[in-house]
Amino acid sequence: MIELFYADTPNGRKISIMLEEIKFNYKLTEIDLSKGDQFNSDFRKISPLSKIPAITDHKNKVSLFQSGAILIYLAELSGKFYDADNRNLINQWLMAQMGDIGPMLGQHHQFHHYNPGKSKFGEERYFNIAKRLYKDLDEHLLKSDYLAGKKYSIADIATFPWIARHNWHDIGLKNFKNLSRWYEEISKREAVIKGYDASKKGEKIPKI
Ligand SMILES: N[C@@H](CCC(=O)N[C@@H](CS)C(=O)NCC(=O)O)C(=O)O
């Protein structure tokens, strides 16, 4: 049984969606970030940077933090969404999510959504970076069904919950035809709908 240390954020949802996709039994342990649960000493033994998501695989006695590492672990354990003959491409797009797409959209959330008016420089910088990411992803998805080629993979699972914050981004997802096609298709997957609302608060995937 996998225990998922979770909050309703894009990084948390990557793992709840993956667990639903691979149909593993899991227990959700919610970490209330607003109350500072992430700094509890027991949690920090598993996640030394005090961040969700993290997992404990109680059967195999393995604990992991960092969503990319967790996705690779679950993909290898289940044999799903991480084809051996396509790992260079999947790793590349997974790292693009971990190193660029997530952190940059995360900064855009901070300046544009949570703290507008506090820093003109920060707002402009991350708005522009977010727009460029939408454009680049859209161009890529014109040539590719999914991020890493013809098949849905952990790279898509990692990226989807970030694009699901498109209302916060104010960039107009509908104007990006290929990114919208990718988003709508993934939005319809039963496991994605379930994993998006892992904490069962009735949260729906935002429509375009
Ligand atoms: N690179 C990390 C990022 C994780 C992350 O930033 N988690 C945030 C929530 S989305 C968090 O736990 N923040 C709490 C804090 O920093 O105090 C991953 O992909 O797992």
Tab-separated table of N, CA and C in Angstrom, residues 41-127:
chain	number	residue	atom	x	y	z
A	41	SER	N	8.362	17.223	12.199
A	41	SER	CA	9.623	16.472	12.107
A	41	SER	C	9.430	15.093	11.476
A	42	ASP	N	8.283	14.451	11.708
A	42	ASP	CA	8.069	13.132	11.089
A	42	ASP	C	7.996	13.258	9.570
A	43	PHE	N	7.301	14.298	9.105
A	43	PHE	CA	7.189	14.478	7.660
A	43	PHE	C	8.559	14.823	7.061
A	44	ARG	N	9.338	15.615	7.773
A	44	ARG	CA	10.648	16.021	7.242
A	44	ARG	C	11.645	14.852	7.147
A	45	LYS	N	11.337	13.765	7.870
A	45	LYS	CA	12.191	12.568	7.722
A	45	LYS	C	12.009	11.985	6.323
A	46	ILE	N	10.814	12.146	5.769
A	46	ILE	CA	10.512	11.628	4.424
A	46	ILE	C	10.827	12.687	3.376
A	47	SER	N	10.552	13.938	3.707
A	47	SER	CA	10.692	15.020	2.740
A	47	SER	C	11.537	16.141	3.359
A	48	PRO	N	12.848	16.018	3.258
A	48	PRO	CA	13.740	16.934	3.995
A	48	PRO	C	13.641	18.397	3.560
A	49	LEU	N	13.058	18.665	2.383
A	49	LEU	CA	12.875	20.072	1.986
A	49	LEU	C	11.479	20.577	2.373
A	50	SER	N	10.751	19.764	3.144
A	50	SER	CA	9.420	20.150	3.674
A	50	SER	C	8.413	20.447	2.567
A	51	LYS	N	8.391	19.603	1.556
A	51	LYS	CA	7.465	19.837	0.442
A	51	LYS	C	6.676	18.581	0.113
A	52	ILE	N	5.416	18.798	-0.248
A	52	ILE	CA	4.645	17.702	-0.827
A	52	ILE	C	4.880	17.755	-2.338
A	53	PRO	N	4.695	16.667	-3.063
A	53	PRO	CA	4.262	15.365	-2.591
A	53	PRO	C	5.444	14.529	-2.095
A	54	ALA	N	5.070	13.531	-1.276
A	54	ALA	CA	6.031	12.494	-0.890
A	54	ALA	C	5.222	11.198	-0.777
A	55	ILE	N	5.910	10.087	-0.854
A	55	ILE	CA	5.191	8.807	-0.681
A	55	ILE	C	5.987	7.899	0.257
A	56	THR	N	5.240	7.000	0.889
A	56	THR	CA	5.864	5.836	1.521
A	56	THR	C	5.201	4.602	0.929
A	57	ASP	N	6.034	3.751	0.363
A	57	ASP	CA	5.543	2.457	-0.112
A	57	ASP	C	5.784	1.497	1.057
A	58	HIS	N	4.714	1.225	1.809
A	58	HIS	CA	4.877	0.462	3.056
A	58	HIS	C	5.297	-0.976	2.781
A	59	LYS	N	4.864	-1.516	1.641
A	59	LYS	CA	5.221	-2.907	1.338
A	59	LYS	C	6.725	-3.034	1.052
A	60	ASN	N	7.218	-2.130	0.229
A	60	ASN	CA	8.636	-2.218	-0.152
A	60	ASN	C	9.556	-1.394	0.756
A	61	LYS	N	8.945	-0.754	1.748
A	61	LYS	CA	9.727	0.066	2.702
A	61	LYS	C	10.603	1.099	1.985
A	62	VAL	N	9.930	1.856	1.115
A	62	VAL	CA	10.624	2.912	0.364
A	62	VAL	C	9.866	4.215	0.595
A	63	SER	N	10.593	5.286	0.902
A	63	SER	CA	9.975	6.613	0.955
A	63	SER	C	10.690	7.510	-0.044
A	64	LEU	N	9.916	8.372	-0.684
A	64	LEU	CA	10.481	9.261	-1.708
A	64	LEU	C	9.838	10.625	-1.651
A	65	PHE	N	10.614	11.655	-1.943
A	65	PHE	CA	10.046	12.979	-2.216
A	65	PHE	C	10.494	13.379	-3.613
A	66	GLN	N	10.008	14.491	-4.108
A	66	GLN	CA	10.182	15.023	-5.478
A	66	GLN	C	9.263	14.273	-6.450
A	67	SER	N	8.304	15.020	-6.979
A	67	SER	CA	7.263	14.383	-7.799
A	67	SER	C	7.828	13.621	-9.002
A	68	GLY	N	8.897	14.134	-9.615
A	68	GLY	CA	9.453	13.442	-10.789
A	68	GLY	C	10.003	12.073	-10.399
A	69	ALA	N	10.720	12.035	-9.271
A	69	ALA	CA	11.282	10.758	-8.798
A	69	ALA	C	10.156	9.791	-8.424
A	70	ILE	N	9.091	10.333	-7.840
A	70	ILE	CA	7.958	9.475	-7.441
A	70	ILE	C	7.272	8.914	-8.686
A	71	LEU	N	7.096	9.769	-9.704
A	71	LEU	CA	6.440	9.291	-10.942
A	71	LEU	C	7.269	8.175	-11.583
A	72	ILE	N	8.581	8.339	-11.621
A	72	ILE	CA	9.440	7.298	-12.211
A	72	ILE	C	9.333	6.006	-11.381
A	73	TYR	N	9.343	6.137	-10.067
A	73	TYR	CA	9.239	4.956	-9.193
A	73	TYR	C	7.937	4.201	-9.459
A	74	LEU	N	6.827	4.949	-9.495
A	74	LEU	CA	5.517	4.294	-9.686
A	74	LEU	C	5.402	3.718	-11.093
A	75	ALA	N	6.010	4.404	-12.061
A	75	ALA	CA	5.960	3.907	-13.444
A	75	ALA	C	6.752	2.611	-13.561
A	76	GLU	N	7.898	2.557	-12.906
A	76	GLU	CA	8.711	1.326	-12.974
A	76	GLU	C	8.024	0.182	-12.230
A	77	LEU	N	7.402	0.516	-11.107
A	77	LEU	CA	6.717	-0.516	-10.312
A	77	LEU	C	5.511	-1.088	-11.065
A	78	SER	N	4.805	-0.228	-11.770
A	78	SER	CA	3.570	-0.667	-12.442
A	78	SER	C	3.821	-1.103	-13.881
A	79	GLY	N	4.951	-0.697	-14.436
A	79	GLY	CA	5.218	-0.982	-15.859
A	79	GLY	C	4.352	-0.137	-16.788
A	80	LYS	N	3.886	1.025	-16.300
A	80	LYS	CA	2.979	1.836	-17.130
A	80	LYS	C	3.488	3.262	-17.333
A	81	PHE	N	3.176	3.803	-18.488
A	81	PHE	CA	3.392	5.219	-18.838
A	81	PHE	C	4.865	5.634	-18.861
A	82	TYR	N	5.768	4.635	-19.051
A	82	TYR	CA	7.201	4.948	-19.072
A	82	TYR	C	7.892	3.882	-19.929
A	83	ASP	N	7.494	3.851	-21.209
A	83	ASP	CA	7.968	2.779	-22.093
A	83	ASP	C	9.496	2.746	-22.165
A	84	ALA	N	10.043	1.560	-22.025
A	84	ALA	CA	11.505	1.405	-22.002
A	84	ALA	C	12.144	1.943	-23.277
A	85	ASP	N	11.449	1.792	-24.416
A	85	ASP	CA	12.075	2.229	-25.673
A	85	ASP	C	11.857	3.724	-25.965
A	86	ASN	N	11.250	4.423	-25.015
A	86	ASN	CA	11.018	5.860	-25.259
A	86	ASN	C	11.484	6.711	-24.061
A	87	ARG	N	12.380	6.164	-23.280
A	87	ARG	CA	12.726	6.843	-22.013
A	87	ARG	C	13.487	8.146	-22.202
A	88	ASN	N	14.275	8.267	-23.262
A	88	ASN	CA	14.986	9.543	-23.450
A	88	ASN	C	13.993	10.682	-23.612
A	89	LEU	N	12.993	10.450	-24.470
A	89	LEU	CA	12.001	11.510	-24.708
A	89	LEU	C	11.151	11.771	-23.472
A	90	ILE	N	10.735	10.695	-22.815
A	90	ILE	CA	9.885	10.876	-21.624
A	90	ILE	C	10.678	11.612	-20.537
A	91	ASN	N	11.930	11.195	-20.327
A	91	ASN	CA	12.758	11.876	-19.305
A	91	ASN	C	12.931	13.351	-19.654
A	92	GLN	N	13.160	13.620	-20.929
A	92	GLN	CA	13.381	14.997	-21.366
A	92	GLN	C	12.181	15.878	-21.025
A	93	TRP	N	10.976	15.392	-21.347
A	93	TRP	CA	9.788	16.216	-21.093
A	93	TRP	C	9.401	16.232	-19.616
A	94	LEU	N	9.739	15.140	-18.923
A	94	LEU	CA	9.508	15.136	-17.474
A	94	LEU	C	10.432	16.169	-16.806
A	95	MET	N	11.679	16.211	-17.235
A	95	MET	CA	12.622	17.193	-16.666
A	95	MET	C	12.231	18.614	-17.068
A	96	ALA	N	11.688	18.761	-18.272
A	96	ALA	CA	11.224	20.095	-18.700
A	96	ALA	C	10.113	20.563	-17.767
A	97	GLN	N	9.254	19.645	-17.374
A	97	GLN	CA	8.190	20.014	-16.421
A	97	GLN	C	8.798	20.361	-15.062
A	98	MET	N	9.689	19.488	-14.596
A	98	MET	CA	10.240	19.676	-13.242
A	98	MET	C	11.115	20.932	-13.151
A	99	GLY	N	11.895	21.176	-14.218
A	99	GLY	CA	12.866	22.270	-14.137
A	99	GLY	C	12.373	23.594	-14.677
A	100	ASP	N	11.450	23.554	-15.625
A	100	ASP	CA	10.997	24.799	-16.273
A	100	ASP	C	9.501	25.066	-16.065
A	101	ILE	N	8.684	24.167	-16.608
A	101	ILE	CA	7.235	24.455	-16.664
A	101	ILE	C	6.655	24.681	-15.265
A	102	GLY	N	6.941	23.772	-14.335
A	102	GLY	CA	6.386	23.890	-12.977
A	102	GLY	C	6.930	25.122	-12.245
A	103	PRO	N	8.263	25.224	-12.126
A	103	PRO	CA	8.794	26.370	-11.378
A	103	PRO	C	8.403	27.728	-11.977
A	104	MET	N	8.374	27.832	-13.307
A	104	MET	CA	8.054	29.134	-13.912
A	104	MET	C	6.568	29.465	-13.761
A	105	LEU	N	5.705	28.489	-14.013
A	105	LEU	CA	4.269	28.768	-13.804
A	105	LEU	C	4.002	29.020	-12.320
A	106	GLY	N	4.765	28.361	-11.467
A	106	GLY	CA	4.624	28.585	-10.020
A	106	GLY	C	4.953	30.034	-9.655
A	107	GLN	N	5.988	30.592	-10.266
A	107	GLN	CA	6.324	32.000	-10.015
A	107	GLN	C	5.238	32.921	-10.579
A	108	HIS	N	4.713	32.545	-11.746
A	108	HIS	CA	3.605	33.331	-12.332
A	108	HIS	C	2.407	33.345	-11.372
A	109	HIS	N	2.125	32.195	-10.737
A	109	HIS	CA	1.031	32.153	-9.747
A	109	HIS	C	1.333	33.136	-8.606
A	110	GLN	N	2.583	33.131	-8.138
A	110	GLN	CA	2.935	33.994	-7.002
A	110	GLN	C	2.744	35.473	-7.318
A	111	PHE	N	3.236	35.901	-8.476
A	111	PHE	CA	3.193	37.334	-8.789
A	111	PHE	C	1.845	37.777	-9.344
A	112	HIS	N	1.271	36.981	-10.230
A	112	HIS	CA	0.056	37.405	-10.943
A	112	HIS	C	-1.221	37.071	-10.174
A	113	HIS	N	-1.251	35.881	-9.567
A	113	HIS	CA	-2.492	35.422	-8.930
A	113	HIS	C	-2.552	35.823	-7.455
A	114	TYR	N	-1.482	35.514	-6.709
A	114	TYR	CA	-1.544	35.726	-5.252
A	114	TYR	C	-1.151	37.140	-4.825
A	115	ASN	N	-0.206	37.750	-5.547
A	115	ASN	CA	0.349	39.034	-5.078
A	115	ASN	C	0.374	40.113	-6.150
A	116	PRO	N	-0.734	40.325	-6.863
A	116	PRO	CA	-0.672	41.337	-7.920
A	116	PRO	C	-0.405	42.721	-7.318
A	117	GLY	N	0.321	43.535	-8.079
A	117	GLY	CA	0.579	44.910	-7.635
A	117	GLY	C	1.806	45.044	-6.739
A	118	LYS	N	2.431	43.918	-6.375
A	118	LYS	CA	3.569	44.035	-5.453
A	118	LYS	C	4.898	44.225	-6.176
A	119	SER	N	4.989	43.664	-7.390
A	119	SER	CA	6.244	43.822	-8.132
A	119	SER	C	5.943	43.802	-9.628
A	120	LYS	N	6.066	44.973	-10.241
A	120	LYS	CA	5.804	45.084	-11.679
A	120	LYS	C	6.799	44.195	-12.449
A	121	PHE	N	8.052	44.242	-11.998
A	121	PHE	CA	9.084	43.451	-12.677
A	121	PHE	C	8.754	41.953	-12.618
A	122	GLY	N	8.440	41.469	-11.408
A	122	GLY	CA	8.139	40.049	-11.236
A	122	GLY	C	6.911	39.636	-12.029
A	123	GLU	N	5.874	40.487	-11.966
A	123	GLU	CA	4.639	40.160	-12.701
A	123	GLU	C	4.908	40.040	-14.194
A	124	GLU	N	5.642	41.031	-14.738
A	124	GLU	CA	5.892	41.030	-16.189
A	124	GLU	C	6.792	39.869	-16.590
A	125	ARG	N	7.832	39.683	-15.794
A	125	ARG	CA	8.801	38.634	-16.138
A	125	ARG	C	8.117	37.258	-16.234
A	126	TYR	N	7.338	36.900	-15.202
A	126	TYR	CA	6.788	35.542	-15.198
A	126	TYR	C	5.562	35.417	-16.086
A	127	PHE	N	4.857	36.527	-16.315
A	127	PHE	CA	3.761	36.495	-17.297
A	127	PHE	C	4.347	36.180	-18.678
